[in-house]
Amino acid sequence: MSEPTTKGPVAGSAVASVSRFGLGEMRHLGLLAALAILVVVGLVTRPDNFATASNLVSILSLAATIGVITVGATFVIIGGGIDLSVGAVMALASVWATTLATQSYGPWVMAVCAILVGTGAGLVNGLLISYGRLVPFIATLAMLVAARGLAQRMSDRKTQLIQPENSALVDLSTQRLLGVPLLVYIFALVVVLGWIMLNRTTFGRRTYAVGGNPEAARLAGIDVRRHTMLLYALSGLCCGIAAILIMARTTTGSSTHGDLYELDAIAAVIIGGTLLTGGRGTIVGSILGLLIFTLITNLFILNGLNTSDQLIAKGLIIVIAVLLQRRNLKERAP
Amino acid sequence: MSENVARRGFLVGGAVLLAAGCTSNEPAAAPTSAAPAPAPAASGNDQPGTKVTIGFSAPAADHGWIAAIAKNAEATAKQYSDIDFKPVEPTNDINQQISAVESLIAAKVNALVILPNDGQQLNQVALQATEAGIPVINLDRIFPDKLAYRTWVGGDNYGMGVAAGHFIGKQLKDKGVANPVIVEIQGIATLPLTQDRSKGFADALKTYGFSVTAKQDAKFTVETGNQVATSLLQAHKKIDALWNHDDDQGVGVLAAIREASRDEFIMVGGAGSLNAMKEIQSGTSVLQATVTYSPTMASSAIKLARLIAQGKGMSDLVENQVPQSITLASETITKDNVEKYLALGFES
C-alpha cells in the first residue's frame, strides 16, 4: 500500500495530514466505539467494581510500561521500519540497572543507566539498519536474541531485587499524586511528548516523509539514513524509560521482563491504524489500541475468565481492526 | 556515505553501550544454599567407593528454581571424591537437549541424571540410554515410559496444593470465617504440574467446606505475577486468602500487593525461595507460609545416581537397591520453622 510517487517530495506530510484529520479521525471513532463497547461490557458484568477509580488506575498502571514502548514503536513503524527488540532491550536495561555495581550508586544512576542502555541498544539497531544496510526485521531480531542473552549473562538468570536503599525507584509505583501512581504520570508525559514530536516538529514531519516515500524524502533534502537511525534510538530510549517503570512495578530487574512485548506493541500500533508499510499513523491511535487490549485483559480477570479465551479475543480484534481499516482505505482511494 | 563512516558508526554505537556503565555482578552474592552436607549414614554409604561418572542435563529456564537445580547437582557431586561429574550445557531447546544426552550416552557415563524440558519429548533418548545399559535417574518431569528410567525422584505437585489448602483452610477455620474469598495465582496453566497443584488445593479446601473463588494463571515470571495480581486485587475488594503457586513470580505478586496497600488476607507461596523465607521470617508480610517443591531434589538425584552406579541401596531402607520412585513430600514453611529451612532456600 505504498503511496503513488507522483505526489512529489512532500507527499509524505500531505498524506500525514490527511491521515491525521480525515481518515485518522474516522478510525479513531472506530477505536473509541470499541472502547465504549468494552466499557459497557464492564459496567454490565461487574457493576460493583469496574467503573471505580482504583480499577481505572490499575488499568493505566498495567498499560504504562508497554504504553511507553508503544510510543517509540509508533515512530519506528510510521518511519517504515519495525523494532522486534523492544522487550529484550527493556529486560537488558532493567538487569543492567539492577546489578549490584549500578545499585551502589543509588536510584538516579540506576534510572540513567536504564535509559542509556536502552538508547545505546536502539542506536546499535539504527546503525546496523541505516549504515549497515540490514533489513530492520533482521537487525532487530538479532538484537532481540542478543539482548536477552546478555541480560541472562549479566544476571546469571536470576531475578535481581532492588536493594532497600534504592527504594526511591519503587516509589514510582507505590507513591501516588492525586490518587494516581507516579509512573502513570511518566506514561502520560511520554505520550504527550511523543504526540508533540510527531505532530508539531520537523522531526515528526520527516518521520512521515521517510516512511511514506524514502526516495522523495531524500530528494527533499532529508538525511534519510540519519533520520532512520534516530528513530531506532528513540525506540530504544522508550525501552529504557519502560525499564524504569517495570523495575518500579515489580521491584526487580530480570531477563524475563518484557516477554513478547514486541508483539503487543506492534499489535497496538496496527490496531491504532498505523500502516506497517510506513508513512501513516498516529500516537493517539496506538494508545487507544493499547487501551483496548489492556481493557480486555482487565475485563477477563474481573470476570474470572481464562487466559486462553483472552488470546482468542485479542486475535479477533487485530483481524477486525485491520479489515475495517482496509475498507476505509478503499472508500478513500483516489 | 563511505565505508569508513559506516565503520565509525559502529564504533560509536559500541562506545555508547560501553559508556552506559561497564558493570557486572562481580560482588559476591550472598552465601548460596550450598547443597546440604551428606547426612551421616548408618552404613557408610558416603565412604568413597568405585569411581563413577555421572552425566547431568537440565533445562536453562530463566527461573531461580532451575538455576538452583543445576547448582545443587554440581555442589553435591563435588562432595564426593568418587564422582566424576559431567554436566552438559543447559538448553531450553528440545533438539539440543536430545543431542546433549546422546553425547553423554556416547561418552559411556555410568549414570545419567536428566531433568527433561519435556518428559514426552525426551522419552526416546532416555530409552536409548537405558538400552545402552546406562541407568537414568529421572528428575522431576517424568518420562511417560517406565522402561526409559531406573528411578524417578521429584516433588509432589498435588501435595503442594494439599499443603497450601490445609494451611489456608485451618487458618480460616480458626478465625471462623464463613464463605471466604480464596484467590489462586497459578503458574503456566497448560502444564500438567499446574493442574495437579490446583487440584490438590481444591481437594484440601473441600475438606473444610471451602472452594476457590477465582484463579488466574501467570507464567512463572516476576512480571506476569505482578500483572495478574494487580488485576485480581482489583477484581476482589476483600480477599481472605491467596495462594501463589510459585515464589519466583511471587516477588511480582508481593510488589503488586504492596502497591495496592492491601493486607487483609493471608498469602501462601510455593517452591521455597530464599526471598519468600525472609519475607515469612520478617513477620510483617502478608506472606505467612510457603509450601516446598525444593530444588534440593537435584542433590538427592545425584546421590541416588551414585548409589545406583555403585550398586548400593539406601542405607535406611532394608532393600539392597535404590527404590524405583521417590516422591518428596511438600513441606510447609512458616514463621515457626523457617530457621530450619533457610539453608535450603534458593535465590530467585
XYZ file of C-alpha atoms in Angstrom:
682
model
C 0.000 0.000 0.000
C 2.710 2.488 -0.849
C 1.879 5.986 -1.919
C 1.867 6.779 -5.639
C 5.161 8.518 -6.224
C 3.649 11.194 -8.468
C 2.815 13.280 -5.453
C 6.299 14.667 -5.171
C 8.607 15.217 -2.274
C 6.112 16.492 0.241
C 3.761 13.622 -0.385
C 4.593 12.179 2.994
C 3.497 15.139 5.031
C 0.453 15.746 2.839
C -0.679 12.208 3.394
C 0.109 12.589 7.035
C -2.235 15.487 7.455
C -4.972 13.623 5.604
C -4.494 10.700 7.923
C -4.410 12.906 10.964
C -7.535 14.854 10.269
C -9.572 12.825 7.817
C -9.019 9.131 7.839
C -7.373 9.180 11.195
C -10.371 10.766 12.824
C -12.681 8.173 11.332
C -10.504 5.380 12.525
C -10.224 6.860 15.971
C -14.006 6.925 16.026
C -13.955 3.194 15.402
C -11.428 2.694 18.199
C -13.418 4.866 20.561
C -16.528 2.874 19.694
C -14.674 -0.355 20.500
C -13.504 1.109 23.799
C -17.057 2.230 24.550
C -18.390 -1.276 23.881
C -15.797 -2.743 26.246
C -16.694 -0.191 28.911
C -20.373 -1.110 28.571
C -19.468 -4.795 28.889
C -17.525 -3.936 32.029
C -20.382 -1.932 33.504
C -22.853 -4.707 32.807
C -20.762 -7.643 34.027
C -19.106 -6.051 37.046
C -21.178 -3.022 38.048
C -19.637 -3.241 41.515
C -16.023 -2.633 40.691
C -15.396 -1.930 37.017
C -16.071 1.794 36.918
C -14.127 2.619 40.050
C -11.211 4.993 40.311
C -8.950 2.256 41.600
C -9.761 -0.043 38.683
C -9.042 2.768 36.233
C -5.739 3.443 37.953
C -4.885 -0.227 37.824
C -5.650 -0.369 34.085
C -3.423 2.635 33.467
C -0.617 1.176 35.600
C -0.821 -2.062 33.629
C -0.747 -0.149 30.350
C 2.065 2.220 31.349
C 5.103 0.038 30.677
C 4.015 -1.301 27.334
C 2.483 2.107 26.557
C 5.817 3.898 26.714
C 7.262 1.274 24.386
C 4.277 1.644 22.051
C 5.038 5.351 21.622
C 8.532 4.506 20.381
C 7.215 1.693 18.215
C 4.740 4.089 16.584
C 7.605 6.312 15.428
C 9.587 3.392 14.063
C 6.627 1.902 12.204
C 5.485 5.242 10.740
C 9.074 5.641 9.578
C 8.686 2.424 7.606
C 10.639 0.177 9.977
C 9.946 -2.397 12.651
C 11.557 -2.964 16.035
C 11.309 -6.509 17.361
C 13.868 -5.981 20.101
C 11.822 -3.753 22.416
C 11.009 -6.330 25.103
C 14.506 -7.750 25.178
C 16.112 -4.302 25.314
C 13.831 -3.347 28.188
C 14.839 -6.521 30.021
C 18.526 -5.800 29.410
C 18.145 -2.229 30.667
C 16.341 -3.448 33.795
C 19.037 -6.034 34.501
C 21.907 -3.625 33.884
C 20.341 -1.046 36.172
C 19.784 -3.561 38.971
C 23.258 -5.114 39.035
C 24.823 -4.608 42.433
C 27.504 -2.380 40.946
C 24.945 0.009 39.455
C 22.760 -0.159 42.546
C 25.656 1.023 44.706
C 25.333 4.460 43.069
C 21.693 4.942 44.025
C 18.364 5.254 42.225
C 19.231 8.192 39.973
C 22.197 6.426 38.441
C 20.072 3.301 38.041
C 17.470 5.285 36.101
C 20.081 6.991 33.941
C 21.767 3.634 33.344
C 18.488 2.086 32.145
C 17.944 4.989 29.755
C 21.499 4.864 28.430
C 21.423 1.115 27.890
C 18.065 1.352 26.101
C 19.169 4.235 23.904
C 22.513 2.569 23.226
C 20.874 -0.650 22.087
C 18.482 1.361 19.918
C 21.412 3.208 18.413
C 23.098 -0.072 17.550
C 19.868 -1.164 15.829
C 19.780 2.129 13.953
C 23.400 1.926 12.848
C 23.004 -1.635 11.623
C 19.902 -0.699 9.664
C 20.908 2.732 8.314
C 24.579 2.304 7.659
C 24.972 -1.469 7.801
C 22.076 -1.766 5.335
C 20.470 -4.612 7.252
C 16.736 -5.189 6.907
C 15.060 -3.837 10.097
C 13.352 -7.156 10.749
C 16.696 -8.977 10.721
C 18.709 -6.407 12.652
C 16.186 -6.055 15.471
C 15.598 -9.809 15.574
C 19.331 -10.207 16.141
C 19.147 -7.583 18.878
C 16.178 -9.371 20.473
C 18.169 -12.576 20.795
C 21.458 -10.941 21.762
C 19.995 -8.537 24.318
C 18.127 -11.347 26.076
C 21.309 -13.390 26.071
C 23.328 -10.526 27.516
C 20.642 -9.901 30.146
C 20.787 -13.567 31.129
C 24.587 -13.484 31.260
C 24.605 -10.372 33.377
C 22.004 -11.554 35.863
C 23.155 -15.156 35.796
C 19.476 -15.879 35.062
C 18.487 -14.636 38.486
C 15.874 -12.126 39.459
C 17.707 -9.070 40.778
C 15.892 -7.347 43.612
C 16.107 -3.601 44.077
C 18.003 -3.084 47.341
C 16.138 -1.360 50.186
C 18.406 1.715 49.974
C 17.206 2.287 46.412
C 13.530 2.012 47.221
C 13.064 5.542 45.869
C 12.776 3.849 42.491
C 9.943 1.649 43.763
C 8.180 4.777 44.999
C 7.290 5.475 41.374
C 4.698 2.739 41.662
C 3.759 2.997 45.334
C 3.645 6.776 45.780
C 0.575 8.499 44.454
C -0.232 12.015 43.368
C -3.975 12.754 43.355
C -4.569 9.062 43.817
C -2.608 8.097 40.727
C 0.767 6.297 40.889
C 3.676 8.427 39.705
C 4.527 6.029 36.902
C 1.207 6.742 35.214
C 2.262 10.401 35.004
C 5.510 9.342 33.369
C 3.488 7.332 30.850
C 1.241 10.332 30.183
C 4.255 12.600 29.802
C 5.847 10.268 27.261
C 2.588 10.135 25.284
C 2.254 13.933 25.264
C 5.891 14.487 24.301
C 5.574 11.817 21.615
C 2.459 13.469 20.225
C 4.145 16.888 20.143
C 7.235 15.440 18.470
C 5.217 13.649 15.824
C 2.729 16.388 15.062
C 4.442 19.668 15.829
C 8.105 19.266 14.941
C 10.278 18.865 11.886
C 11.366 15.517 13.258
C 7.765 14.296 13.119
C 7.167 15.581 9.606
C 10.363 13.939 8.448
C 9.271 10.678 10.029
C 6.114 10.621 7.919
C 8.097 11.605 4.834
C 10.758 8.945 5.322
C 8.162 6.255 5.917
C 5.847 7.329 3.136
C 8.410 7.653 0.407
C 12.094 7.495 1.329
C 13.220 8.417 -2.191
C 11.075 11.542 -2.263
C 12.244 12.388 1.228
C 15.859 12.112 0.110
C 15.209 14.395 -2.858
C 13.577 16.854 -0.500
C 16.870 17.056 1.350
C 16.168 14.860 4.330
C 19.095 12.757 5.530
C 17.080 9.548 5.433
C 19.796 7.351 6.914
C 20.456 9.617 9.845
C 16.765 10.031 10.491
C 16.147 6.282 10.401
C 18.979 5.759 12.861
C 17.461 8.325 15.231
C 14.074 6.595 15.063
C 15.553 3.372 16.414
C 17.485 5.272 19.065
C 14.194 6.866 20.101
C 12.567 3.446 20.317
C 15.482 2.292 22.492
C 15.099 5.360 24.690
C 11.450 4.436 25.243
C 12.554 0.902 26.215
C 14.925 2.441 28.761
C 12.115 4.501 30.271
C 9.868 1.428 30.272
C 12.618 -0.459 32.115
C 12.440 2.108 34.923
C 8.678 1.610 35.147
C 8.882 -2.190 35.208
C 11.578 -2.049 37.878
C 9.308 0.168 39.959
C 6.312 -2.083 39.447
C 7.993 -5.417 40.121
C 10.804 -4.234 42.461
C 13.183 -6.265 40.311
C 15.291 -6.371 37.203
C 15.074 -9.642 35.298
C 15.973 -11.119 31.953
C 12.399 -12.407 31.758
C 10.812 -8.969 31.759
C 9.135 -7.795 28.576
C 8.437 -11.220 27.162
C 6.578 -10.848 23.833
C 6.248 -7.093 24.290
C 7.249 -6.620 20.672
C 4.063 -8.369 19.569
C 1.861 -6.422 21.974
C 3.393 -3.139 20.881
C 3.108 -3.920 17.172
C -0.473 -5.133 17.640
C -1.422 -1.925 19.459
C 0.157 0.204 16.746
C -1.606 -1.716 13.967
C -4.993 -1.609 15.663
C -4.388 2.096 16.090
C -4.354 2.432 12.319
C -0.662 2.781 11.591
C 0.321 1.137 8.342
C 3.073 -1.429 8.605
C 4.349 -0.085 5.290
C 5.001 3.263 6.917
C 4.050 6.862 6.235
C 0.802 6.886 8.115
C -0.300 6.576 11.725
C -0.938 8.383 14.961
C 0.168 8.193 18.569
C -3.414 8.605 19.754
C -4.491 5.604 17.678
C -1.703 3.432 19.091
C -2.555 4.339 22.662
C -6.252 3.663 22.025
C -5.286 0.300 20.529
C -3.219 -0.475 23.607
C -6.023 0.561 25.953
C -8.412 -1.766 24.112
C -6.006 -4.642 24.739
C -5.467 -3.749 28.383
C -9.192 -3.333 28.917
C -9.837 -6.810 27.506
C -7.321 -8.286 29.945
C -8.916 -6.362 32.798
C -12.444 -7.478 31.877
C -11.405 -11.108 31.608
C -9.741 -11.076 35.014
C -12.566 -9.163 36.692
C -14.940 -11.816 35.443
C -12.642 -14.711 36.276
C -12.434 -15.941 32.693
C -9.449 -17.814 31.444
C -6.419 -16.557 29.621
C -6.835 -18.707 26.551
C -10.114 -17.057 25.608
C -8.420 -13.716 26.119
C -5.901 -14.578 23.436
C -8.640 -15.600 21.014
C -10.432 -12.306 21.630
C -7.239 -10.354 21.028
C -6.563 -12.215 17.790
C -10.036 -11.459 16.517
C -9.661 -7.791 17.407
C -6.444 -7.488 15.408
C -8.046 -9.013 12.320
C -11.244 -6.979 12.601
C -9.320 -3.745 13.104
C -7.199 -4.316 10.027
C -10.205 -5.319 7.896
C -12.024 -2.147 8.914
C -9.008 -0.075 8.028
C -8.791 -1.635 4.621
C -12.408 -0.784 3.923
C -11.740 2.777 4.948
C -8.817 2.961 2.587
C -10.859 1.646 -0.319
C -13.519 4.255 0.237
C -10.914 6.955 0.200
C -8.925 5.659 -2.705
C -8.369 8.406 -5.280
C 28.307 7.507 2.759
C 31.674 5.850 2.511
C 32.595 2.558 4.059
C 34.699 4.461 6.536
C 31.899 6.375 8.104
C 29.848 3.251 8.387
C 32.594 1.628 10.360
C 32.965 4.664 12.570
C 29.261 4.496 13.217
C 29.744 1.013 14.538
C 32.463 2.158 16.887
C 30.331 4.975 18.200
C 27.478 2.589 18.853
C 29.742 0.246 20.730
C 31.204 3.094 22.750
C 27.769 4.286 23.816
C 26.892 0.850 25.090
C 30.173 0.664 26.952
C 29.789 4.153 28.373
C 26.439 3.119 29.727
C 28.400 1.609 32.530
C 30.618 -1.401 32.307
C 29.183 -3.113 35.276
C 28.627 -6.658 36.128
C 27.522 -8.679 39.039
C 31.021 -9.095 40.366
C 30.294 -8.545 44.065
C 29.973 -11.959 45.568
C 26.405 -12.944 46.073
C 25.156 -13.822 49.499
C 26.165 -17.255 50.698
C 24.187 -19.542 48.489
C 22.256 -22.521 49.541
C 25.043 -24.985 49.213
C 23.783 -28.476 48.929
C 23.172 -29.911 52.334
C 26.155 -31.791 53.653
C 25.798 -35.536 53.374
C 23.846 -36.779 56.338
C 25.790 -39.259 58.424
C 24.756 -42.578 57.047
C 24.452 -45.663 59.114
C 26.040 -47.948 56.609
C 28.953 -45.868 55.461
C 27.352 -45.220 52.080
C 29.192 -41.917 51.974
C 32.612 -43.608 52.141
C 34.387 -43.310 48.794
C 33.616 -46.289 46.565
C 34.124 -47.192 42.931
C 34.794 -44.161 40.745
C 31.633 -43.338 38.759
C 30.933 -40.850 36.000
C 27.554 -39.100 36.270
C 26.142 -37.182 33.314
C 23.706 -34.359 34.014
C 21.291 -32.498 31.747
C 18.674 -29.904 32.696
C 16.802 -27.026 31.051
C 18.146 -23.492 31.086
C 14.991 -21.798 32.280
C 15.126 -18.220 33.480
C 13.946 -19.239 36.787
C 15.622 -19.308 40.172
C 14.348 -22.809 40.752
C 16.044 -24.308 37.716
C 19.227 -22.355 38.402
C 19.240 -23.895 41.881
C 18.754 -27.377 40.400
C 21.968 -27.110 38.388
C 23.864 -25.537 41.264
C 22.759 -28.145 43.794
C 23.626 -31.022 41.470
C 27.118 -29.684 40.968
C 27.681 -28.900 44.651
C 26.627 -32.373 45.716
C 28.757 -34.064 43.064
C 31.756 -32.088 44.343
C 31.286 -33.504 47.844
C 32.211 -36.971 46.660
C 35.728 -37.818 45.575
C 34.391 -40.853 43.712
C 32.084 -38.871 41.393
C 33.290 -37.592 38.039
C 30.594 -35.026 37.217
C 29.798 -34.379 33.564
C 27.142 -31.678 33.099
C 26.104 -30.664 29.577
C 25.281 -27.128 28.509
C 21.736 -26.396 29.721
C 19.252 -25.567 26.994
C 15.556 -24.920 26.528
C 15.604 -26.401 23.074
C 14.377 -29.987 22.921
C 16.590 -30.805 19.947
C 19.665 -29.543 21.716
C 18.857 -31.425 24.888
C 18.389 -34.655 22.937
C 21.780 -34.339 21.277
C 23.374 -33.365 24.587
C 22.051 -36.541 26.199
C 23.170 -38.528 23.147
C 26.679 -37.188 23.640
C 26.618 -38.375 27.254
C 25.482 -41.824 26.101
C 28.326 -41.871 23.607
C 30.732 -40.918 26.395
C 29.560 -44.079 28.216
C 28.817 -42.439 31.568
C 27.904 -44.751 34.462
C 24.637 -42.970 35.281
C 22.539 -40.147 33.857
C 20.558 -37.557 35.779
C 18.044 -35.905 33.460
C 15.547 -33.166 34.110
C 13.904 -33.078 30.680
C 12.414 -29.949 29.153
C 9.529 -32.213 28.346
C 9.278 -35.821 29.511
C 7.325 -36.988 26.497
C 9.734 -35.471 24.006
C 12.892 -36.770 25.704
C 11.434 -40.226 26.309
C 13.061 -41.725 23.234
C 16.592 -40.659 24.111
C 16.177 -41.812 27.719
C 15.143 -45.211 26.342
C 18.313 -45.225 24.222
C 20.377 -44.594 27.346
C 18.674 -47.384 29.239
C 19.183 -49.745 26.308
C 22.860 -48.797 26.257
C 22.982 -50.016 29.845
C 23.145 -46.598 31.481
C 20.741 -46.183 34.429
C 18.698 -42.995 34.035
C 17.694 -41.039 37.118
C 14.669 -39.037 36.042
C 14.395 -35.758 37.883
C 11.040 -34.030 38.383
C 9.416 -34.049 34.927
C 8.582 -37.659 34.388
C 9.175 -39.834 31.331
C 5.865 -41.469 30.398
C 7.575 -44.766 29.629
C 8.765 -46.683 32.676
C 11.301 -48.525 30.541
C 13.067 -45.228 29.974
C 14.338 -44.717 33.512
C 15.667 -46.635 36.511
C 14.490 -44.251 39.248
C 12.316 -41.186 39.357
C 12.756 -38.548 42.010
C 10.719 -35.373 42.164
C 8.355 -33.147 44.008
C 4.714 -33.633 44.762
C 2.695 -31.063 42.876
C -0.631 -32.360 44.069
C 0.828 -32.449 47.584
C 1.868 -28.811 47.299
C -1.721 -27.855 46.629
C -2.826 -30.029 49.527
C -0.317 -28.414 51.904
C -1.344 -24.907 50.831
C -5.033 -25.839 51.078
C -4.631 -27.220 54.580
C -2.661 -24.219 55.809
C -5.241 -21.778 54.477
C -8.211 -23.943 55.427
C -7.004 -24.324 59.007
C -6.201 -20.614 59.437
C -9.600 -19.538 58.143
C -11.405 -22.199 60.170
C -9.646 -20.965 63.323
C -10.692 -17.406 62.535
C -14.225 -18.656 61.984
C -14.553 -17.137 58.529
C -17.651 -18.279 56.682
C -17.650 -18.160 52.861
C -14.083 -16.896 52.488
C -12.800 -15.309 49.289
C -9.889 -17.530 48.274
C -7.806 -16.499 45.290
C -5.263 -18.586 43.431
C -2.450 -17.386 41.167
C -1.185 -20.297 39.116
C 1.943 -20.765 37.053
C 1.622 -21.770 33.395
C -1.921 -23.109 33.190
C -1.272 -25.575 30.379
C 1.282 -27.590 32.335
C 0.037 -30.779 33.997
C 2.013 -29.812 37.114
C -0.027 -26.620 37.453
C -3.260 -28.561 37.068
C -2.105 -31.026 39.751
C -1.318 -28.181 42.145
C -4.732 -26.609 41.617
C -6.481 -29.934 42.079
C -4.668 -30.642 45.356
C -5.522 -27.144 46.567
C -9.205 -27.515 45.717
C -9.404 -31.001 47.234
C -7.810 -29.920 50.522
C -10.044 -26.829 50.767
C -13.073 -29.018 50.170
C -12.401 -30.850 53.439
C -13.041 -27.540 55.211
C -16.091 -26.809 53.099
C -14.271 -24.045 51.195
C -13.681 -23.510 47.494
C -11.524 -21.283 45.299
C -13.292 -18.048 44.392
C -11.062 -17.051 41.480
C -7.921 -18.310 39.814
C -5.721 -16.778 37.129
C -2.545 -18.012 35.537
C 0.759 -16.150 35.371
C 3.869 -17.502 33.643
C 6.322 -18.103 36.482
C 7.948 -14.710 35.880
C 8.028 -11.705 38.197
C 6.362 -9.522 35.631
C 3.433 -11.803 34.873
C 2.895 -12.414 38.593
C 2.752 -8.663 39.067
C 0.272 -8.102 36.239
C -2.096 -10.865 37.274
C -2.015 -9.889 40.946
C -2.709 -6.239 40.105
C -5.871 -7.177 38.264
C -7.006 -9.797 40.772
C -6.709 -7.318 43.630
C -8.958 -5.047 41.604
C -11.453 -7.797 40.945
C -11.774 -8.701 44.610
C -12.045 -5.872 47.056
C -11.789 -8.170 50.028
C -9.716 -11.334 49.987
C -9.309 -13.795 52.828
C -6.531 -15.941 51.449
C -4.292 -16.089 48.400
C -2.183 -18.982 47.195
C 0.529 -18.166 44.693
C 1.976 -21.312 43.120
C 5.488 -20.053 42.707
C 7.837 -17.921 44.794
C 9.737 -16.605 41.770
C 6.626 -14.971 40.368
C 5.701 -14.240 43.988
C 8.171 -11.345 44.022
C 5.936 -9.623 41.478
C 2.784 -10.645 43.315
C 4.086 -9.135 46.568
C 5.064 -5.928 44.756
C 1.504 -5.627 43.436
C 0.071 -6.225 46.918
C 2.314 -3.509 48.350
C 1.396 -1.139 45.548
C -2.285 -1.654 46.292
C -1.508 -1.392 50.038
C -3.606 -4.423 50.861
C -3.028 -6.606 53.890
C -6.398 -8.016 54.862
C -5.543 -11.552 53.742
C -3.040 -14.341 54.333
C -0.815 -15.384 51.470
C 0.910 -18.696 50.909
C 3.721 -19.172 48.416
C 5.125 -22.180 46.639
C 8.550 -23.779 45.979
C 10.518 -22.267 48.875
C 12.780 -19.482 47.657
C 15.113 -17.595 49.955
C 13.177 -14.377 49.287
C 9.948 -15.969 50.391
C 11.596 -17.380 53.515
C 12.974 -13.988 54.510
C 9.569 -12.447 53.914
C 7.962 -15.093 56.150
C 10.674 -14.592 58.764
C 10.049 -10.838 58.911
C 6.584 -11.498 60.322
C 5.341 -8.220 58.867
C 4.317 -9.534 55.481
C 1.062 -10.969 54.163
C 3.168 -13.949 53.107
C 2.832 -16.305 56.059
C 3.874 -19.622 54.620
C 5.283 -21.323 51.572
C 4.916 -24.940 50.561
C 8.112 -26.522 49.318
C 8.939 -28.006 45.996
C 12.583 -27.917 46.744
C 15.373 -27.910 44.170
C 17.371 -29.898 46.751
C 15.867 -32.808 44.789
C 18.784 -32.370 42.384
C 21.215 -33.067 45.235
C 19.267 -36.175 46.128
C 19.198 -37.281 42.476
C 22.998 -37.097 42.280
C 23.306 -39.135 45.476
C 20.903 -41.730 44.099
C 22.765 -41.844 40.784
C 25.988 -42.531 42.657
C 24.441 -45.324 44.739
C 22.840 -46.928 41.690
C 26.063 -46.754 39.687
C 27.952 -48.299 42.597
C 25.284 -50.965 43.053
C 24.368 -49.867 46.575
C 20.982 -49.465 48.226
C 19.669 -46.738 50.523
C 21.133 -47.315 53.964
C 17.980 -46.502 55.896
C 15.906 -48.981 53.931
C 16.078 -52.755 54.059
C 16.335 -53.360 50.311
C 19.657 -53.801 48.550
C 18.708 -51.458 45.727
C 17.527 -47.875 45.416
C 13.690 -47.603 45.059
C 12.120 -47.126 41.646
C 10.341 -43.913 42.537
C 10.731 -41.324 45.263
C 8.194 -38.557 45.719
C 9.404 -35.830 48.042
C 6.851 -34.506 50.498
C 5.817 -30.884 50.145
C 6.733 -29.294 53.449
C 5.057 -26.209 54.864
C 7.436 -23.441 55.931
C 6.034 -20.974 58.442
C 7.486 -18.399 60.802
C 7.886 -21.166 63.395
C 10.177 -23.445 61.415
C 11.718 -21.102 58.820
C 15.112 -21.168 60.586
C 15.480 -24.822 59.687
C 14.890 -24.159 56.007
C 16.924 -21.011 55.339
C 19.962 -23.041 54.325
C 17.896 -24.825 51.673
C 16.244 -21.730 50.219
C 17.146 -20.927 46.648
C 17.712 -17.496 45.175
C 15.192 -16.200 42.701
